[in-house]
Structures are given as structure tokens and as C-alpha cells.
């Protein structure tokens, strides 16, 4: 078994000191709990030993969509997140999440779901995605420079519109019980980065807030081949990302500190 490291990188800070502005109440919120390293390490050991994120291995000859092998290949690794919560009856509940899709899957049993309704997402995504793929093929085959530029412009415009329509499907619930679409929460309406709302922290917080769970610990780690910009390394812990998570975590954490005080 490979050794599990215990480094924290990116800002060297603790999650409890990671302040995010909440435009809903006009103040900064931090996560009032601590880390969740022990459960994260148990999960890392399980990933090391099993090399998949579930139990539906298909066996020899079949492809296992839950295999972690692709994380160590061309497609590279991804972030995983864990959260320790208290249920209403005082029981401890551990939740886990992977960032984005796992081998093309949004939903995997035992993992926090995305922040949108999957049927709706599929309905909105399918048509434009096919068109974008067709345009890409046409661009590649096109020999005329002018025509190619037009096709590229068409594809760019369609991608931008699709992204906007998809972002509007994300519904974020905070600990005051307030639910808003991502497009209302993100401060810069014109520049919501691709993948906003798909990271582990928003998935976990949203799951807790919609299931009457009180989060008391949270940790995120990277698993797999180092990313292209080389700032994410296998088995290392990271704070929520600055460009996608920080602008929405203020809203998502709203009301959590008060719940901690009442506990
Ligand atoms: Zn993030
Ligand atoms: Zn707030």
C-alpha cells in the first residue's frame, strides 16, 4: 500500500480560517468546524487498496466505471472531499464527494449528488452538446480559413450559452434554509467559471443543508496523477479552490455558525 501523506498545501491554512463573503447577509463566513483528516485517510487507504470508488466491479473483461485507474492516466486525478456531520438524533454521519463527474457519472451510490436535477441537466445539455461535437468535426475538416473562423465563433457562442443554461440549473441551499440558483449567487454574472458548484465542498455542504445534518469537519484531498498545472498532488490536502468555490461558499455557509452555537 502506498504511503498516505498528510501535507496541507495551497494556502497552508485551516479550513476554519477560510473566510468567504456572503452577499445574502453582507458578511464573511468561515467554516465553524474543523478538519476531517482521519476519515479522509481511511478513504485514501480504501482507494489505495480497492482501486475503485464503489463495489460494482464487473470483474475480468468488463469495464468498471468506478475504477480509479483513469485518475492515474491521461485524464489525471481529481479532488475528493469528506465531511463529518451530526444528525438530529446526535448520531455521527460521514459524507463523501468527488469533484465533477466520475468517469462520466454524476451519480454514484454513497457519494454526494450534484447540485442540479440530473434529468433536467441531461435535457438541457444533450442537444447543444451534439451540435458542439458536430461543429468540432466540421472545424477540423474545414479547409477554408474564413469559414473555419465562422464555425469557431458559432461553437464558442453555443458553448457559452449552454454553460449559462446549465449554471442556471444549480440550486444551492444554505443553513438558513434559503435556496438560490448559482446564477443569483455568483458575484460576477458574466464570468462563472466552468465547473463552479461541482467541487466537493459545495456538494457536501448542500447535501448537509438539505438533509438536516450539521457539518462539524471537512477535508479535501487530491487523488491520482498530478494535474497539468502541477499544483495538485496525489494524497495531498487542499482548501476549497479560490476561483470557483470561494465566491459561493459564503452563501452556502450562511447560518451554520448559529447552528453550531445552539448545538
Ligand atoms: Zn472548488
Ligand atoms: Zn450570510
Tab-separated table of C-alpha atoms and ligand atoms in Angstrom:
chain	number	residue	atom	x	y	z
A	1	UNK	CA	0.000	0.000	0.000
A	2	UNK	CA	1.319	3.440	-0.841
A	3	UNK	CA	2.046	5.801	1.988
A	4	UNK	CA	-0.677	8.347	2.620
A	5	UNK	CA	0.760	11.809	3.030
A	6	UNK	CA	-0.510	14.375	5.423
A	7	UNK	CA	0.518	17.635	3.820
A	8	UNK	CA	-1.719	20.625	3.504
A	9	UNK	CA	-0.973	22.864	0.573
A	10	UNK	CA	-2.313	25.838	-1.382
A	11	UNK	CA	-2.557	28.295	1.481
A	12	UNK	CA	-1.210	26.364	4.472
A	13	UNK	CA	-4.308	27.466	6.311
A	14	UNK	CA	-7.014	25.578	8.158
A	15	UNK	CA	-10.486	25.397	6.706
A	16	UNK	CA	-11.781	27.229	9.803
A	17	UNK	CA	-9.792	30.311	8.748
A	18	UNK	CA	-11.002	30.331	5.149
A	19	UNK	CA	-13.309	33.370	5.084
A	20	UNK	CA	-15.805	33.827	2.257
A	21	UNK	CA	-18.039	36.811	1.646
A	22	UNK	CA	-21.800	36.187	1.756
A	23	UNK	CA	-23.776	38.649	-0.341
A	24	UNK	CA	-27.003	37.339	1.187
A	25	UNK	CA	-26.312	38.885	4.616
A	26	UNK	CA	-23.331	41.081	3.718
A	27	UNK	CA	-20.735	39.493	5.993
A	28	UNK	CA	-17.862	36.998	5.893
A	29	UNK	CA	-18.451	33.389	6.925
A	30	UNK	CA	-15.906	30.738	7.840
A	31	UNK	CA	-16.476	27.036	8.353
A	32	UNK	CA	-17.098	26.787	12.123
A	33	UNK	CA	-15.927	23.159	12.342
A	34	UNK	CA	-12.518	21.604	11.869
A	35	UNK	CA	-10.787	19.157	9.593
A	36	UNK	CA	-11.874	15.606	8.878
A	37	UNK	CA	-8.444	14.092	8.266
A	38	UNK	CA	-8.913	10.690	9.899
A	39	UNK	CA	-11.892	9.797	7.751
A	40	UNK	CA	-10.085	11.218	4.695
A	41	UNK	CA	-7.114	8.973	5.416
A	42	UNK	CA	-9.365	5.957	5.859
A	43	UNK	CA	-10.908	6.751	2.471
A	44	UNK	CA	-7.453	7.143	0.882
A	45	UNK	CA	-6.425	3.763	2.251
A	46	UNK	CA	-9.577	2.231	0.865
A	47	UNK	CA	-8.980	3.824	-2.559
A	48	UNK	CA	-5.385	2.541	-2.498
A	49	UNK	CA	-6.428	-0.972	-1.630
A	50	UNK	CA	-9.555	-1.330	-3.794
A	51	UNK	CA	-8.717	0.934	-6.736
A	52	UNK	CA	-12.366	1.847	-7.217
A	53	UNK	CA	-14.911	4.126	-5.547
A	54	UNK	CA	-17.716	1.595	-5.214
A	55	UNK	CA	-18.480	-2.037	-5.107
A	56	UNK	CA	-19.946	-2.764	-8.540
A	57	UNK	CA	-16.766	-4.161	-10.028
A	58	UNK	CA	-17.604	-6.047	-13.185
A	59	UNK	CA	-14.711	-8.445	-12.938
A	60	UNK	CA	-12.355	-9.643	-15.655
A	61	UNK	CA	-13.083	-8.451	-19.161
A	62	UNK	CA	-15.689	-5.876	-18.126
A	63	UNK	CA	-15.043	-2.192	-17.759
A	64	UNK	CA	-15.524	-0.890	-14.274
A	65	UNK	CA	-16.748	2.700	-14.453
A	66	UNK	CA	-15.995	3.107	-10.774
A	67	UNK	CA	-12.328	2.209	-11.218
A	68	UNK	CA	-9.773	4.802	-10.117
A	69	UNK	CA	-7.313	3.686	-12.832
A	70	UNK	CA	-8.217	6.573	-15.228
A	71	UNK	CA	-7.228	9.035	-12.461
A	72	UNK	CA	-3.644	7.880	-12.908
A	73	UNK	CA	-3.702	8.125	-16.712
A	74	UNK	CA	-4.334	10.744	-19.392
A	75	UNK	CA	-7.431	12.203	-17.710
A	76	UNK	CA	-5.439	12.750	-14.474
A	77	UNK	CA	-6.585	12.884	-10.860
A	78	UNK	CA	-9.406	14.651	-9.109
A	79	UNK	CA	-10.396	16.079	-5.756
A	80	UNK	CA	-12.258	14.053	-3.154
A	81	UNK	CA	-13.938	15.517	-0.100
A	82	UNK	CA	-15.180	14.158	3.200
A	83	UNK	CA	-17.417	15.667	5.830
A	84	UNK	CA	-18.282	14.668	9.377
A	85	UNK	CA	-21.791	15.669	10.426
A	86	UNK	CA	-24.102	15.383	13.382
A	87	UNK	CA	-27.609	14.141	12.642
A	88	UNK	CA	-30.640	15.487	14.521
A	89	UNK	CA	-30.558	12.483	16.889
A	90	UNK	CA	-26.891	13.156	17.729
A	91	UNK	CA	-25.512	10.332	15.577
A	92	UNK	CA	-22.296	10.940	13.639
A	93	UNK	CA	-22.676	10.752	9.861
A	94	UNK	CA	-19.780	10.727	7.383
A	95	UNK	CA	-20.397	12.024	3.856
A	96	UNK	CA	-18.095	11.908	0.872
A	97	UNK	CA	-17.938	13.532	-2.548
A	98	UNK	CA	-15.867	13.526	-5.729
A	99	UNK	CA	-15.452	16.676	-7.769
A	100	UNK	CA	-17.331	16.922	-11.062
A	101	UNK	CA	-18.193	13.649	-12.767
A	102	UNK	CA	-16.531	10.329	-12.062
A	103	UNK	CA	-15.720	8.597	-15.366
A	104	UNK	CA	-18.732	10.373	-16.878
A	105	UNK	CA	-21.039	9.638	-13.936
A	106	UNK	CA	-22.745	12.364	-11.924
A	107	UNK	CA	-24.465	9.958	-9.554
A	108	UNK	CA	-22.717	7.161	-7.674
A	109	UNK	CA	-24.359	5.493	-4.707
A	110	UNK	CA	-22.822	6.554	-1.414
A	111	UNK	CA	-21.456	9.828	-2.808
A	112	UNK	CA	-22.985	13.326	-2.553
A	113	UNK	CA	-25.075	14.153	-5.652
A	114	UNK	CA	-24.587	17.221	-7.873
A	115	UNK	CA	-26.446	20.467	-7.162
A	116	UNK	CA	-28.903	20.062	-10.040
A	117	UNK	CA	-31.623	17.674	-11.132
A	118	UNK	CA	-29.867	15.192	-13.407
A	119	UNK	CA	-32.858	14.649	-15.752
A	120	UNK	CA	-33.149	18.395	-16.273
A	121	UNK	CA	-29.404	18.712	-16.824
A	122	UNK	CA	-29.476	15.936	-19.430
A	123	UNK	CA	-32.451	17.533	-21.194
A	124	UNK	CA	-30.701	20.928	-21.414
A	125	UNK	CA	-27.265	19.514	-22.253
A	126	UNK	CA	-27.889	16.817	-24.862
A	127	UNK	CA	-28.949	18.809	-27.952
A	128	UNK	CA	-26.333	21.580	-27.739
A	129	UNK	CA	-23.601	19.088	-26.837
A	130	UNK	CA	-24.277	17.109	-30.018
A	131	UNK	CA	-24.209	20.321	-32.050
A	132	UNK	CA	-20.908	21.366	-30.439
A	133	UNK	CA	-19.396	17.984	-31.317
A	134	UNK	CA	-20.664	18.283	-34.914
A	135	UNK	CA	-19.177	21.796	-35.185
A	136	UNK	CA	-15.846	20.486	-33.865
A	137	UNK	CA	-15.781	17.840	-36.580
A	138	UNK	CA	-16.646	20.450	-39.226
A	139	UNK	CA	-13.922	22.793	-37.942
A	140	UNK	CA	-11.376	20.035	-38.188
A	141	UNK	CA	-12.400	19.136	-41.728
A	142	UNK	CA	-12.728	22.743	-42.932
A	143	UNK	CA	-10.030	23.918	-45.356
A	144	UNK	CA	-11.321	27.479	-45.809
A	145	UNK	CA	-9.878	29.884	-43.216
A	146	UNK	CA	-12.855	32.285	-43.274
A	147	UNK	CA	-15.453	29.510	-42.998
A	148	UNK	CA	-13.471	27.927	-40.203
A	149	UNK	CA	-13.391	31.130	-38.186
A	150	UNK	CA	-17.171	31.416	-38.543
A	151	UNK	CA	-17.664	27.862	-37.340
A	152	UNK	CA	-15.352	28.510	-34.388
A	153	UNK	CA	-17.324	31.613	-33.477
A	154	UNK	CA	-20.567	29.642	-33.701
A	155	UNK	CA	-19.176	26.917	-31.444
A	156	UNK	CA	-17.865	29.429	-28.895
A	157	UNK	CA	-21.223	31.203	-28.732
A	158	UNK	CA	-23.134	27.923	-28.356
A	159	UNK	CA	-20.774	26.711	-25.579
A	160	UNK	CA	-21.176	29.982	-23.729
A	161	UNK	CA	-24.994	29.802	-23.942
A	162	UNK	CA	-25.023	26.150	-22.896
A	163	UNK	CA	-22.821	26.872	-19.889
A	164	UNK	CA	-25.159	29.690	-18.852
A	165	UNK	CA	-28.233	27.451	-19.175
A	166	UNK	CA	-26.540	24.677	-17.196
A	167	UNK	CA	-25.392	27.040	-14.437
A	168	UNK	CA	-28.989	28.211	-14.038
A	169	UNK	CA	-29.961	24.632	-13.051
A	170	UNK	CA	-27.677	24.595	-9.979
A	171	UNK	CA	-29.682	25.161	-6.789
A	172	UNK	CA	-27.710	25.998	-3.650
A	173	UNK	CA	-29.246	25.660	-0.182
A	174	UNK	CA	-27.624	27.232	2.874
A	175	UNK	CA	-28.030	26.677	6.617
A	176	UNK	CA	-30.700	29.336	6.942
A	177	UNK	CA	-32.803	27.190	4.633
A	178	UNK	CA	-32.504	29.658	1.765
A	179	UNK	CA	-32.222	28.171	-1.740
A	180	UNK	CA	-30.989	30.205	-4.729
A	181	UNK	CA	-29.743	29.366	-8.201
A	182	UNK	CA	-25.975	29.576	-8.745
A	183	UNK	CA	-26.543	32.364	-11.260
A	184	UNK	CA	-28.036	34.539	-8.473
A	185	UNK	CA	-25.227	33.808	-6.020
A	186	UNK	CA	-22.063	34.102	-8.080
A	187	UNK	CA	-20.911	37.747	-7.860
A	188	UNK	CA	-19.542	38.082	-11.396
A	189	UNK	CA	-22.556	37.252	-13.578
A	190	UNK	CA	-20.590	37.281	-16.806
A	191	UNK	CA	-17.744	35.060	-15.712
A	192	UNK	CA	-18.908	31.995	-13.806
A	193	UNK	CA	-16.035	29.514	-14.336
A	194	UNK	CA	-16.778	26.104	-15.857
A	195	UNK	CA	-17.257	23.556	-13.086
A	196	UNK	CA	-18.454	26.030	-10.450
A	197	UNK	CA	-20.623	24.134	-7.964
A	198	UNK	CA	-19.108	20.768	-8.965
A	199	UNK	CA	-16.321	20.788	-6.352
A	200	UNK	CA	-16.515	18.665	-3.207
A	201	UNK	CA	-17.151	21.441	-0.665
A	202	UNK	CA	-20.365	22.738	-2.343
A	203	UNK	CA	-21.657	19.200	-2.928
A	204	UNK	CA	-21.049	18.242	0.714
A	205	UNK	CA	-22.421	21.454	2.228
A	206	UNK	CA	-25.506	21.323	0.025
A	207	UNK	CA	-26.108	17.704	0.960
A	208	UNK	CA	-25.827	18.519	4.664
A	209	UNK	CA	-28.061	21.592	4.432
A	210	UNK	CA	-30.798	19.678	2.584
A	211	UNK	CA	-30.641	16.611	4.865
A	212	UNK	CA	-30.774	18.296	8.259
A	213	UNK	CA	-27.143	17.443	9.007
A	214	UNK	CA	-24.788	19.689	10.965
A	215	UNK	CA	-21.272	19.638	9.438
A	216	UNK	CA	-18.512	19.641	12.067
A	217	UNK	CA	-15.492	18.613	9.981
A	218	UNK	CA	-14.458	18.850	6.333
A	219	UNK	CA	-11.330	17.952	4.333
A	220	UNK	CA	-10.498	17.746	0.643
A	221	UNK	CA	-7.653	15.815	-0.943
A	222	UNK	CA	-6.379	15.144	-4.447
A	223	UNK	CA	-6.136	11.594	-5.771
A	224	UNK	CA	-4.330	10.481	-8.916
A	225	UNK	CA	-1.820	11.783	-11.405
A	226	UNK	CA	-0.707	15.362	-10.738
A	227	UNK	CA	-2.803	17.930	-12.679
A	228	UNK	CA	-1.413	19.784	-15.702
A	229	UNK	CA	-0.586	22.971	-13.813
A	230	UNK	CA	1.202	20.790	-11.217
A	231	UNK	CA	-0.478	22.428	-8.232
A	232	UNK	CA	-2.457	19.334	-7.187
A	233	UNK	CA	-0.533	16.297	-5.983
A	234	UNK	CA	-1.563	12.788	-5.116
A	235	UNK	CA	-2.602	12.309	-1.496
A	236	UNK	CA	-2.243	15.978	-0.527
A	237	UNK	CA	-4.886	18.010	1.290
A	238	UNK	CA	-6.165	21.287	-0.152
A	239	UNK	CA	-8.518	24.050	0.897
A	240	UNK	CA	-11.569	24.781	-1.285
A	241	UNK	CA	-10.486	26.427	-4.523
A	242	UNK	CA	-10.340	30.189	-4.846
A	243	UNK	CA	-11.785	30.723	-8.311
A	244	UNK	CA	-14.914	28.510	-8.163
A	245	UNK	CA	-15.668	27.776	-4.505
A	246	UNK	CA	-14.726	30.934	-2.649
A	247	UNK	CA	-17.358	33.098	-4.422
A	248	UNK	CA	-20.201	30.730	-3.433
A	249	UNK	CA	-19.115	29.267	-0.070
A	250	UNK	CA	-20.052	32.469	1.787
A	251	UNK	CA	-23.681	31.963	0.813
A	252	UNK	CA	-23.527	28.214	1.474
A	253	UNK	CA	-22.072	28.619	4.989
A	254	UNK	CA	-24.644	31.258	5.952
A	255	UNK	CA	-26.431	30.224	9.174
A	256	UNK	CA	-24.045	27.402	10.059
A	257	UNK	CA	-22.253	29.201	12.893
A	258	UNK	CA	-25.579	29.921	14.605
A	259	UNK	CA	-26.465	26.220	14.419
A	260	UNK	CA	-23.103	25.366	15.993
A	261	UNK	CA	-23.731	27.791	18.848
A	262	UNK	CA	-27.184	26.303	19.521
A	263	UNK	CA	-25.878	22.740	19.448
B	1	LIG	ZN1	-13.680	24.405	-5.835
B	2	LIG	ZN1	-24.591	35.140	5.239
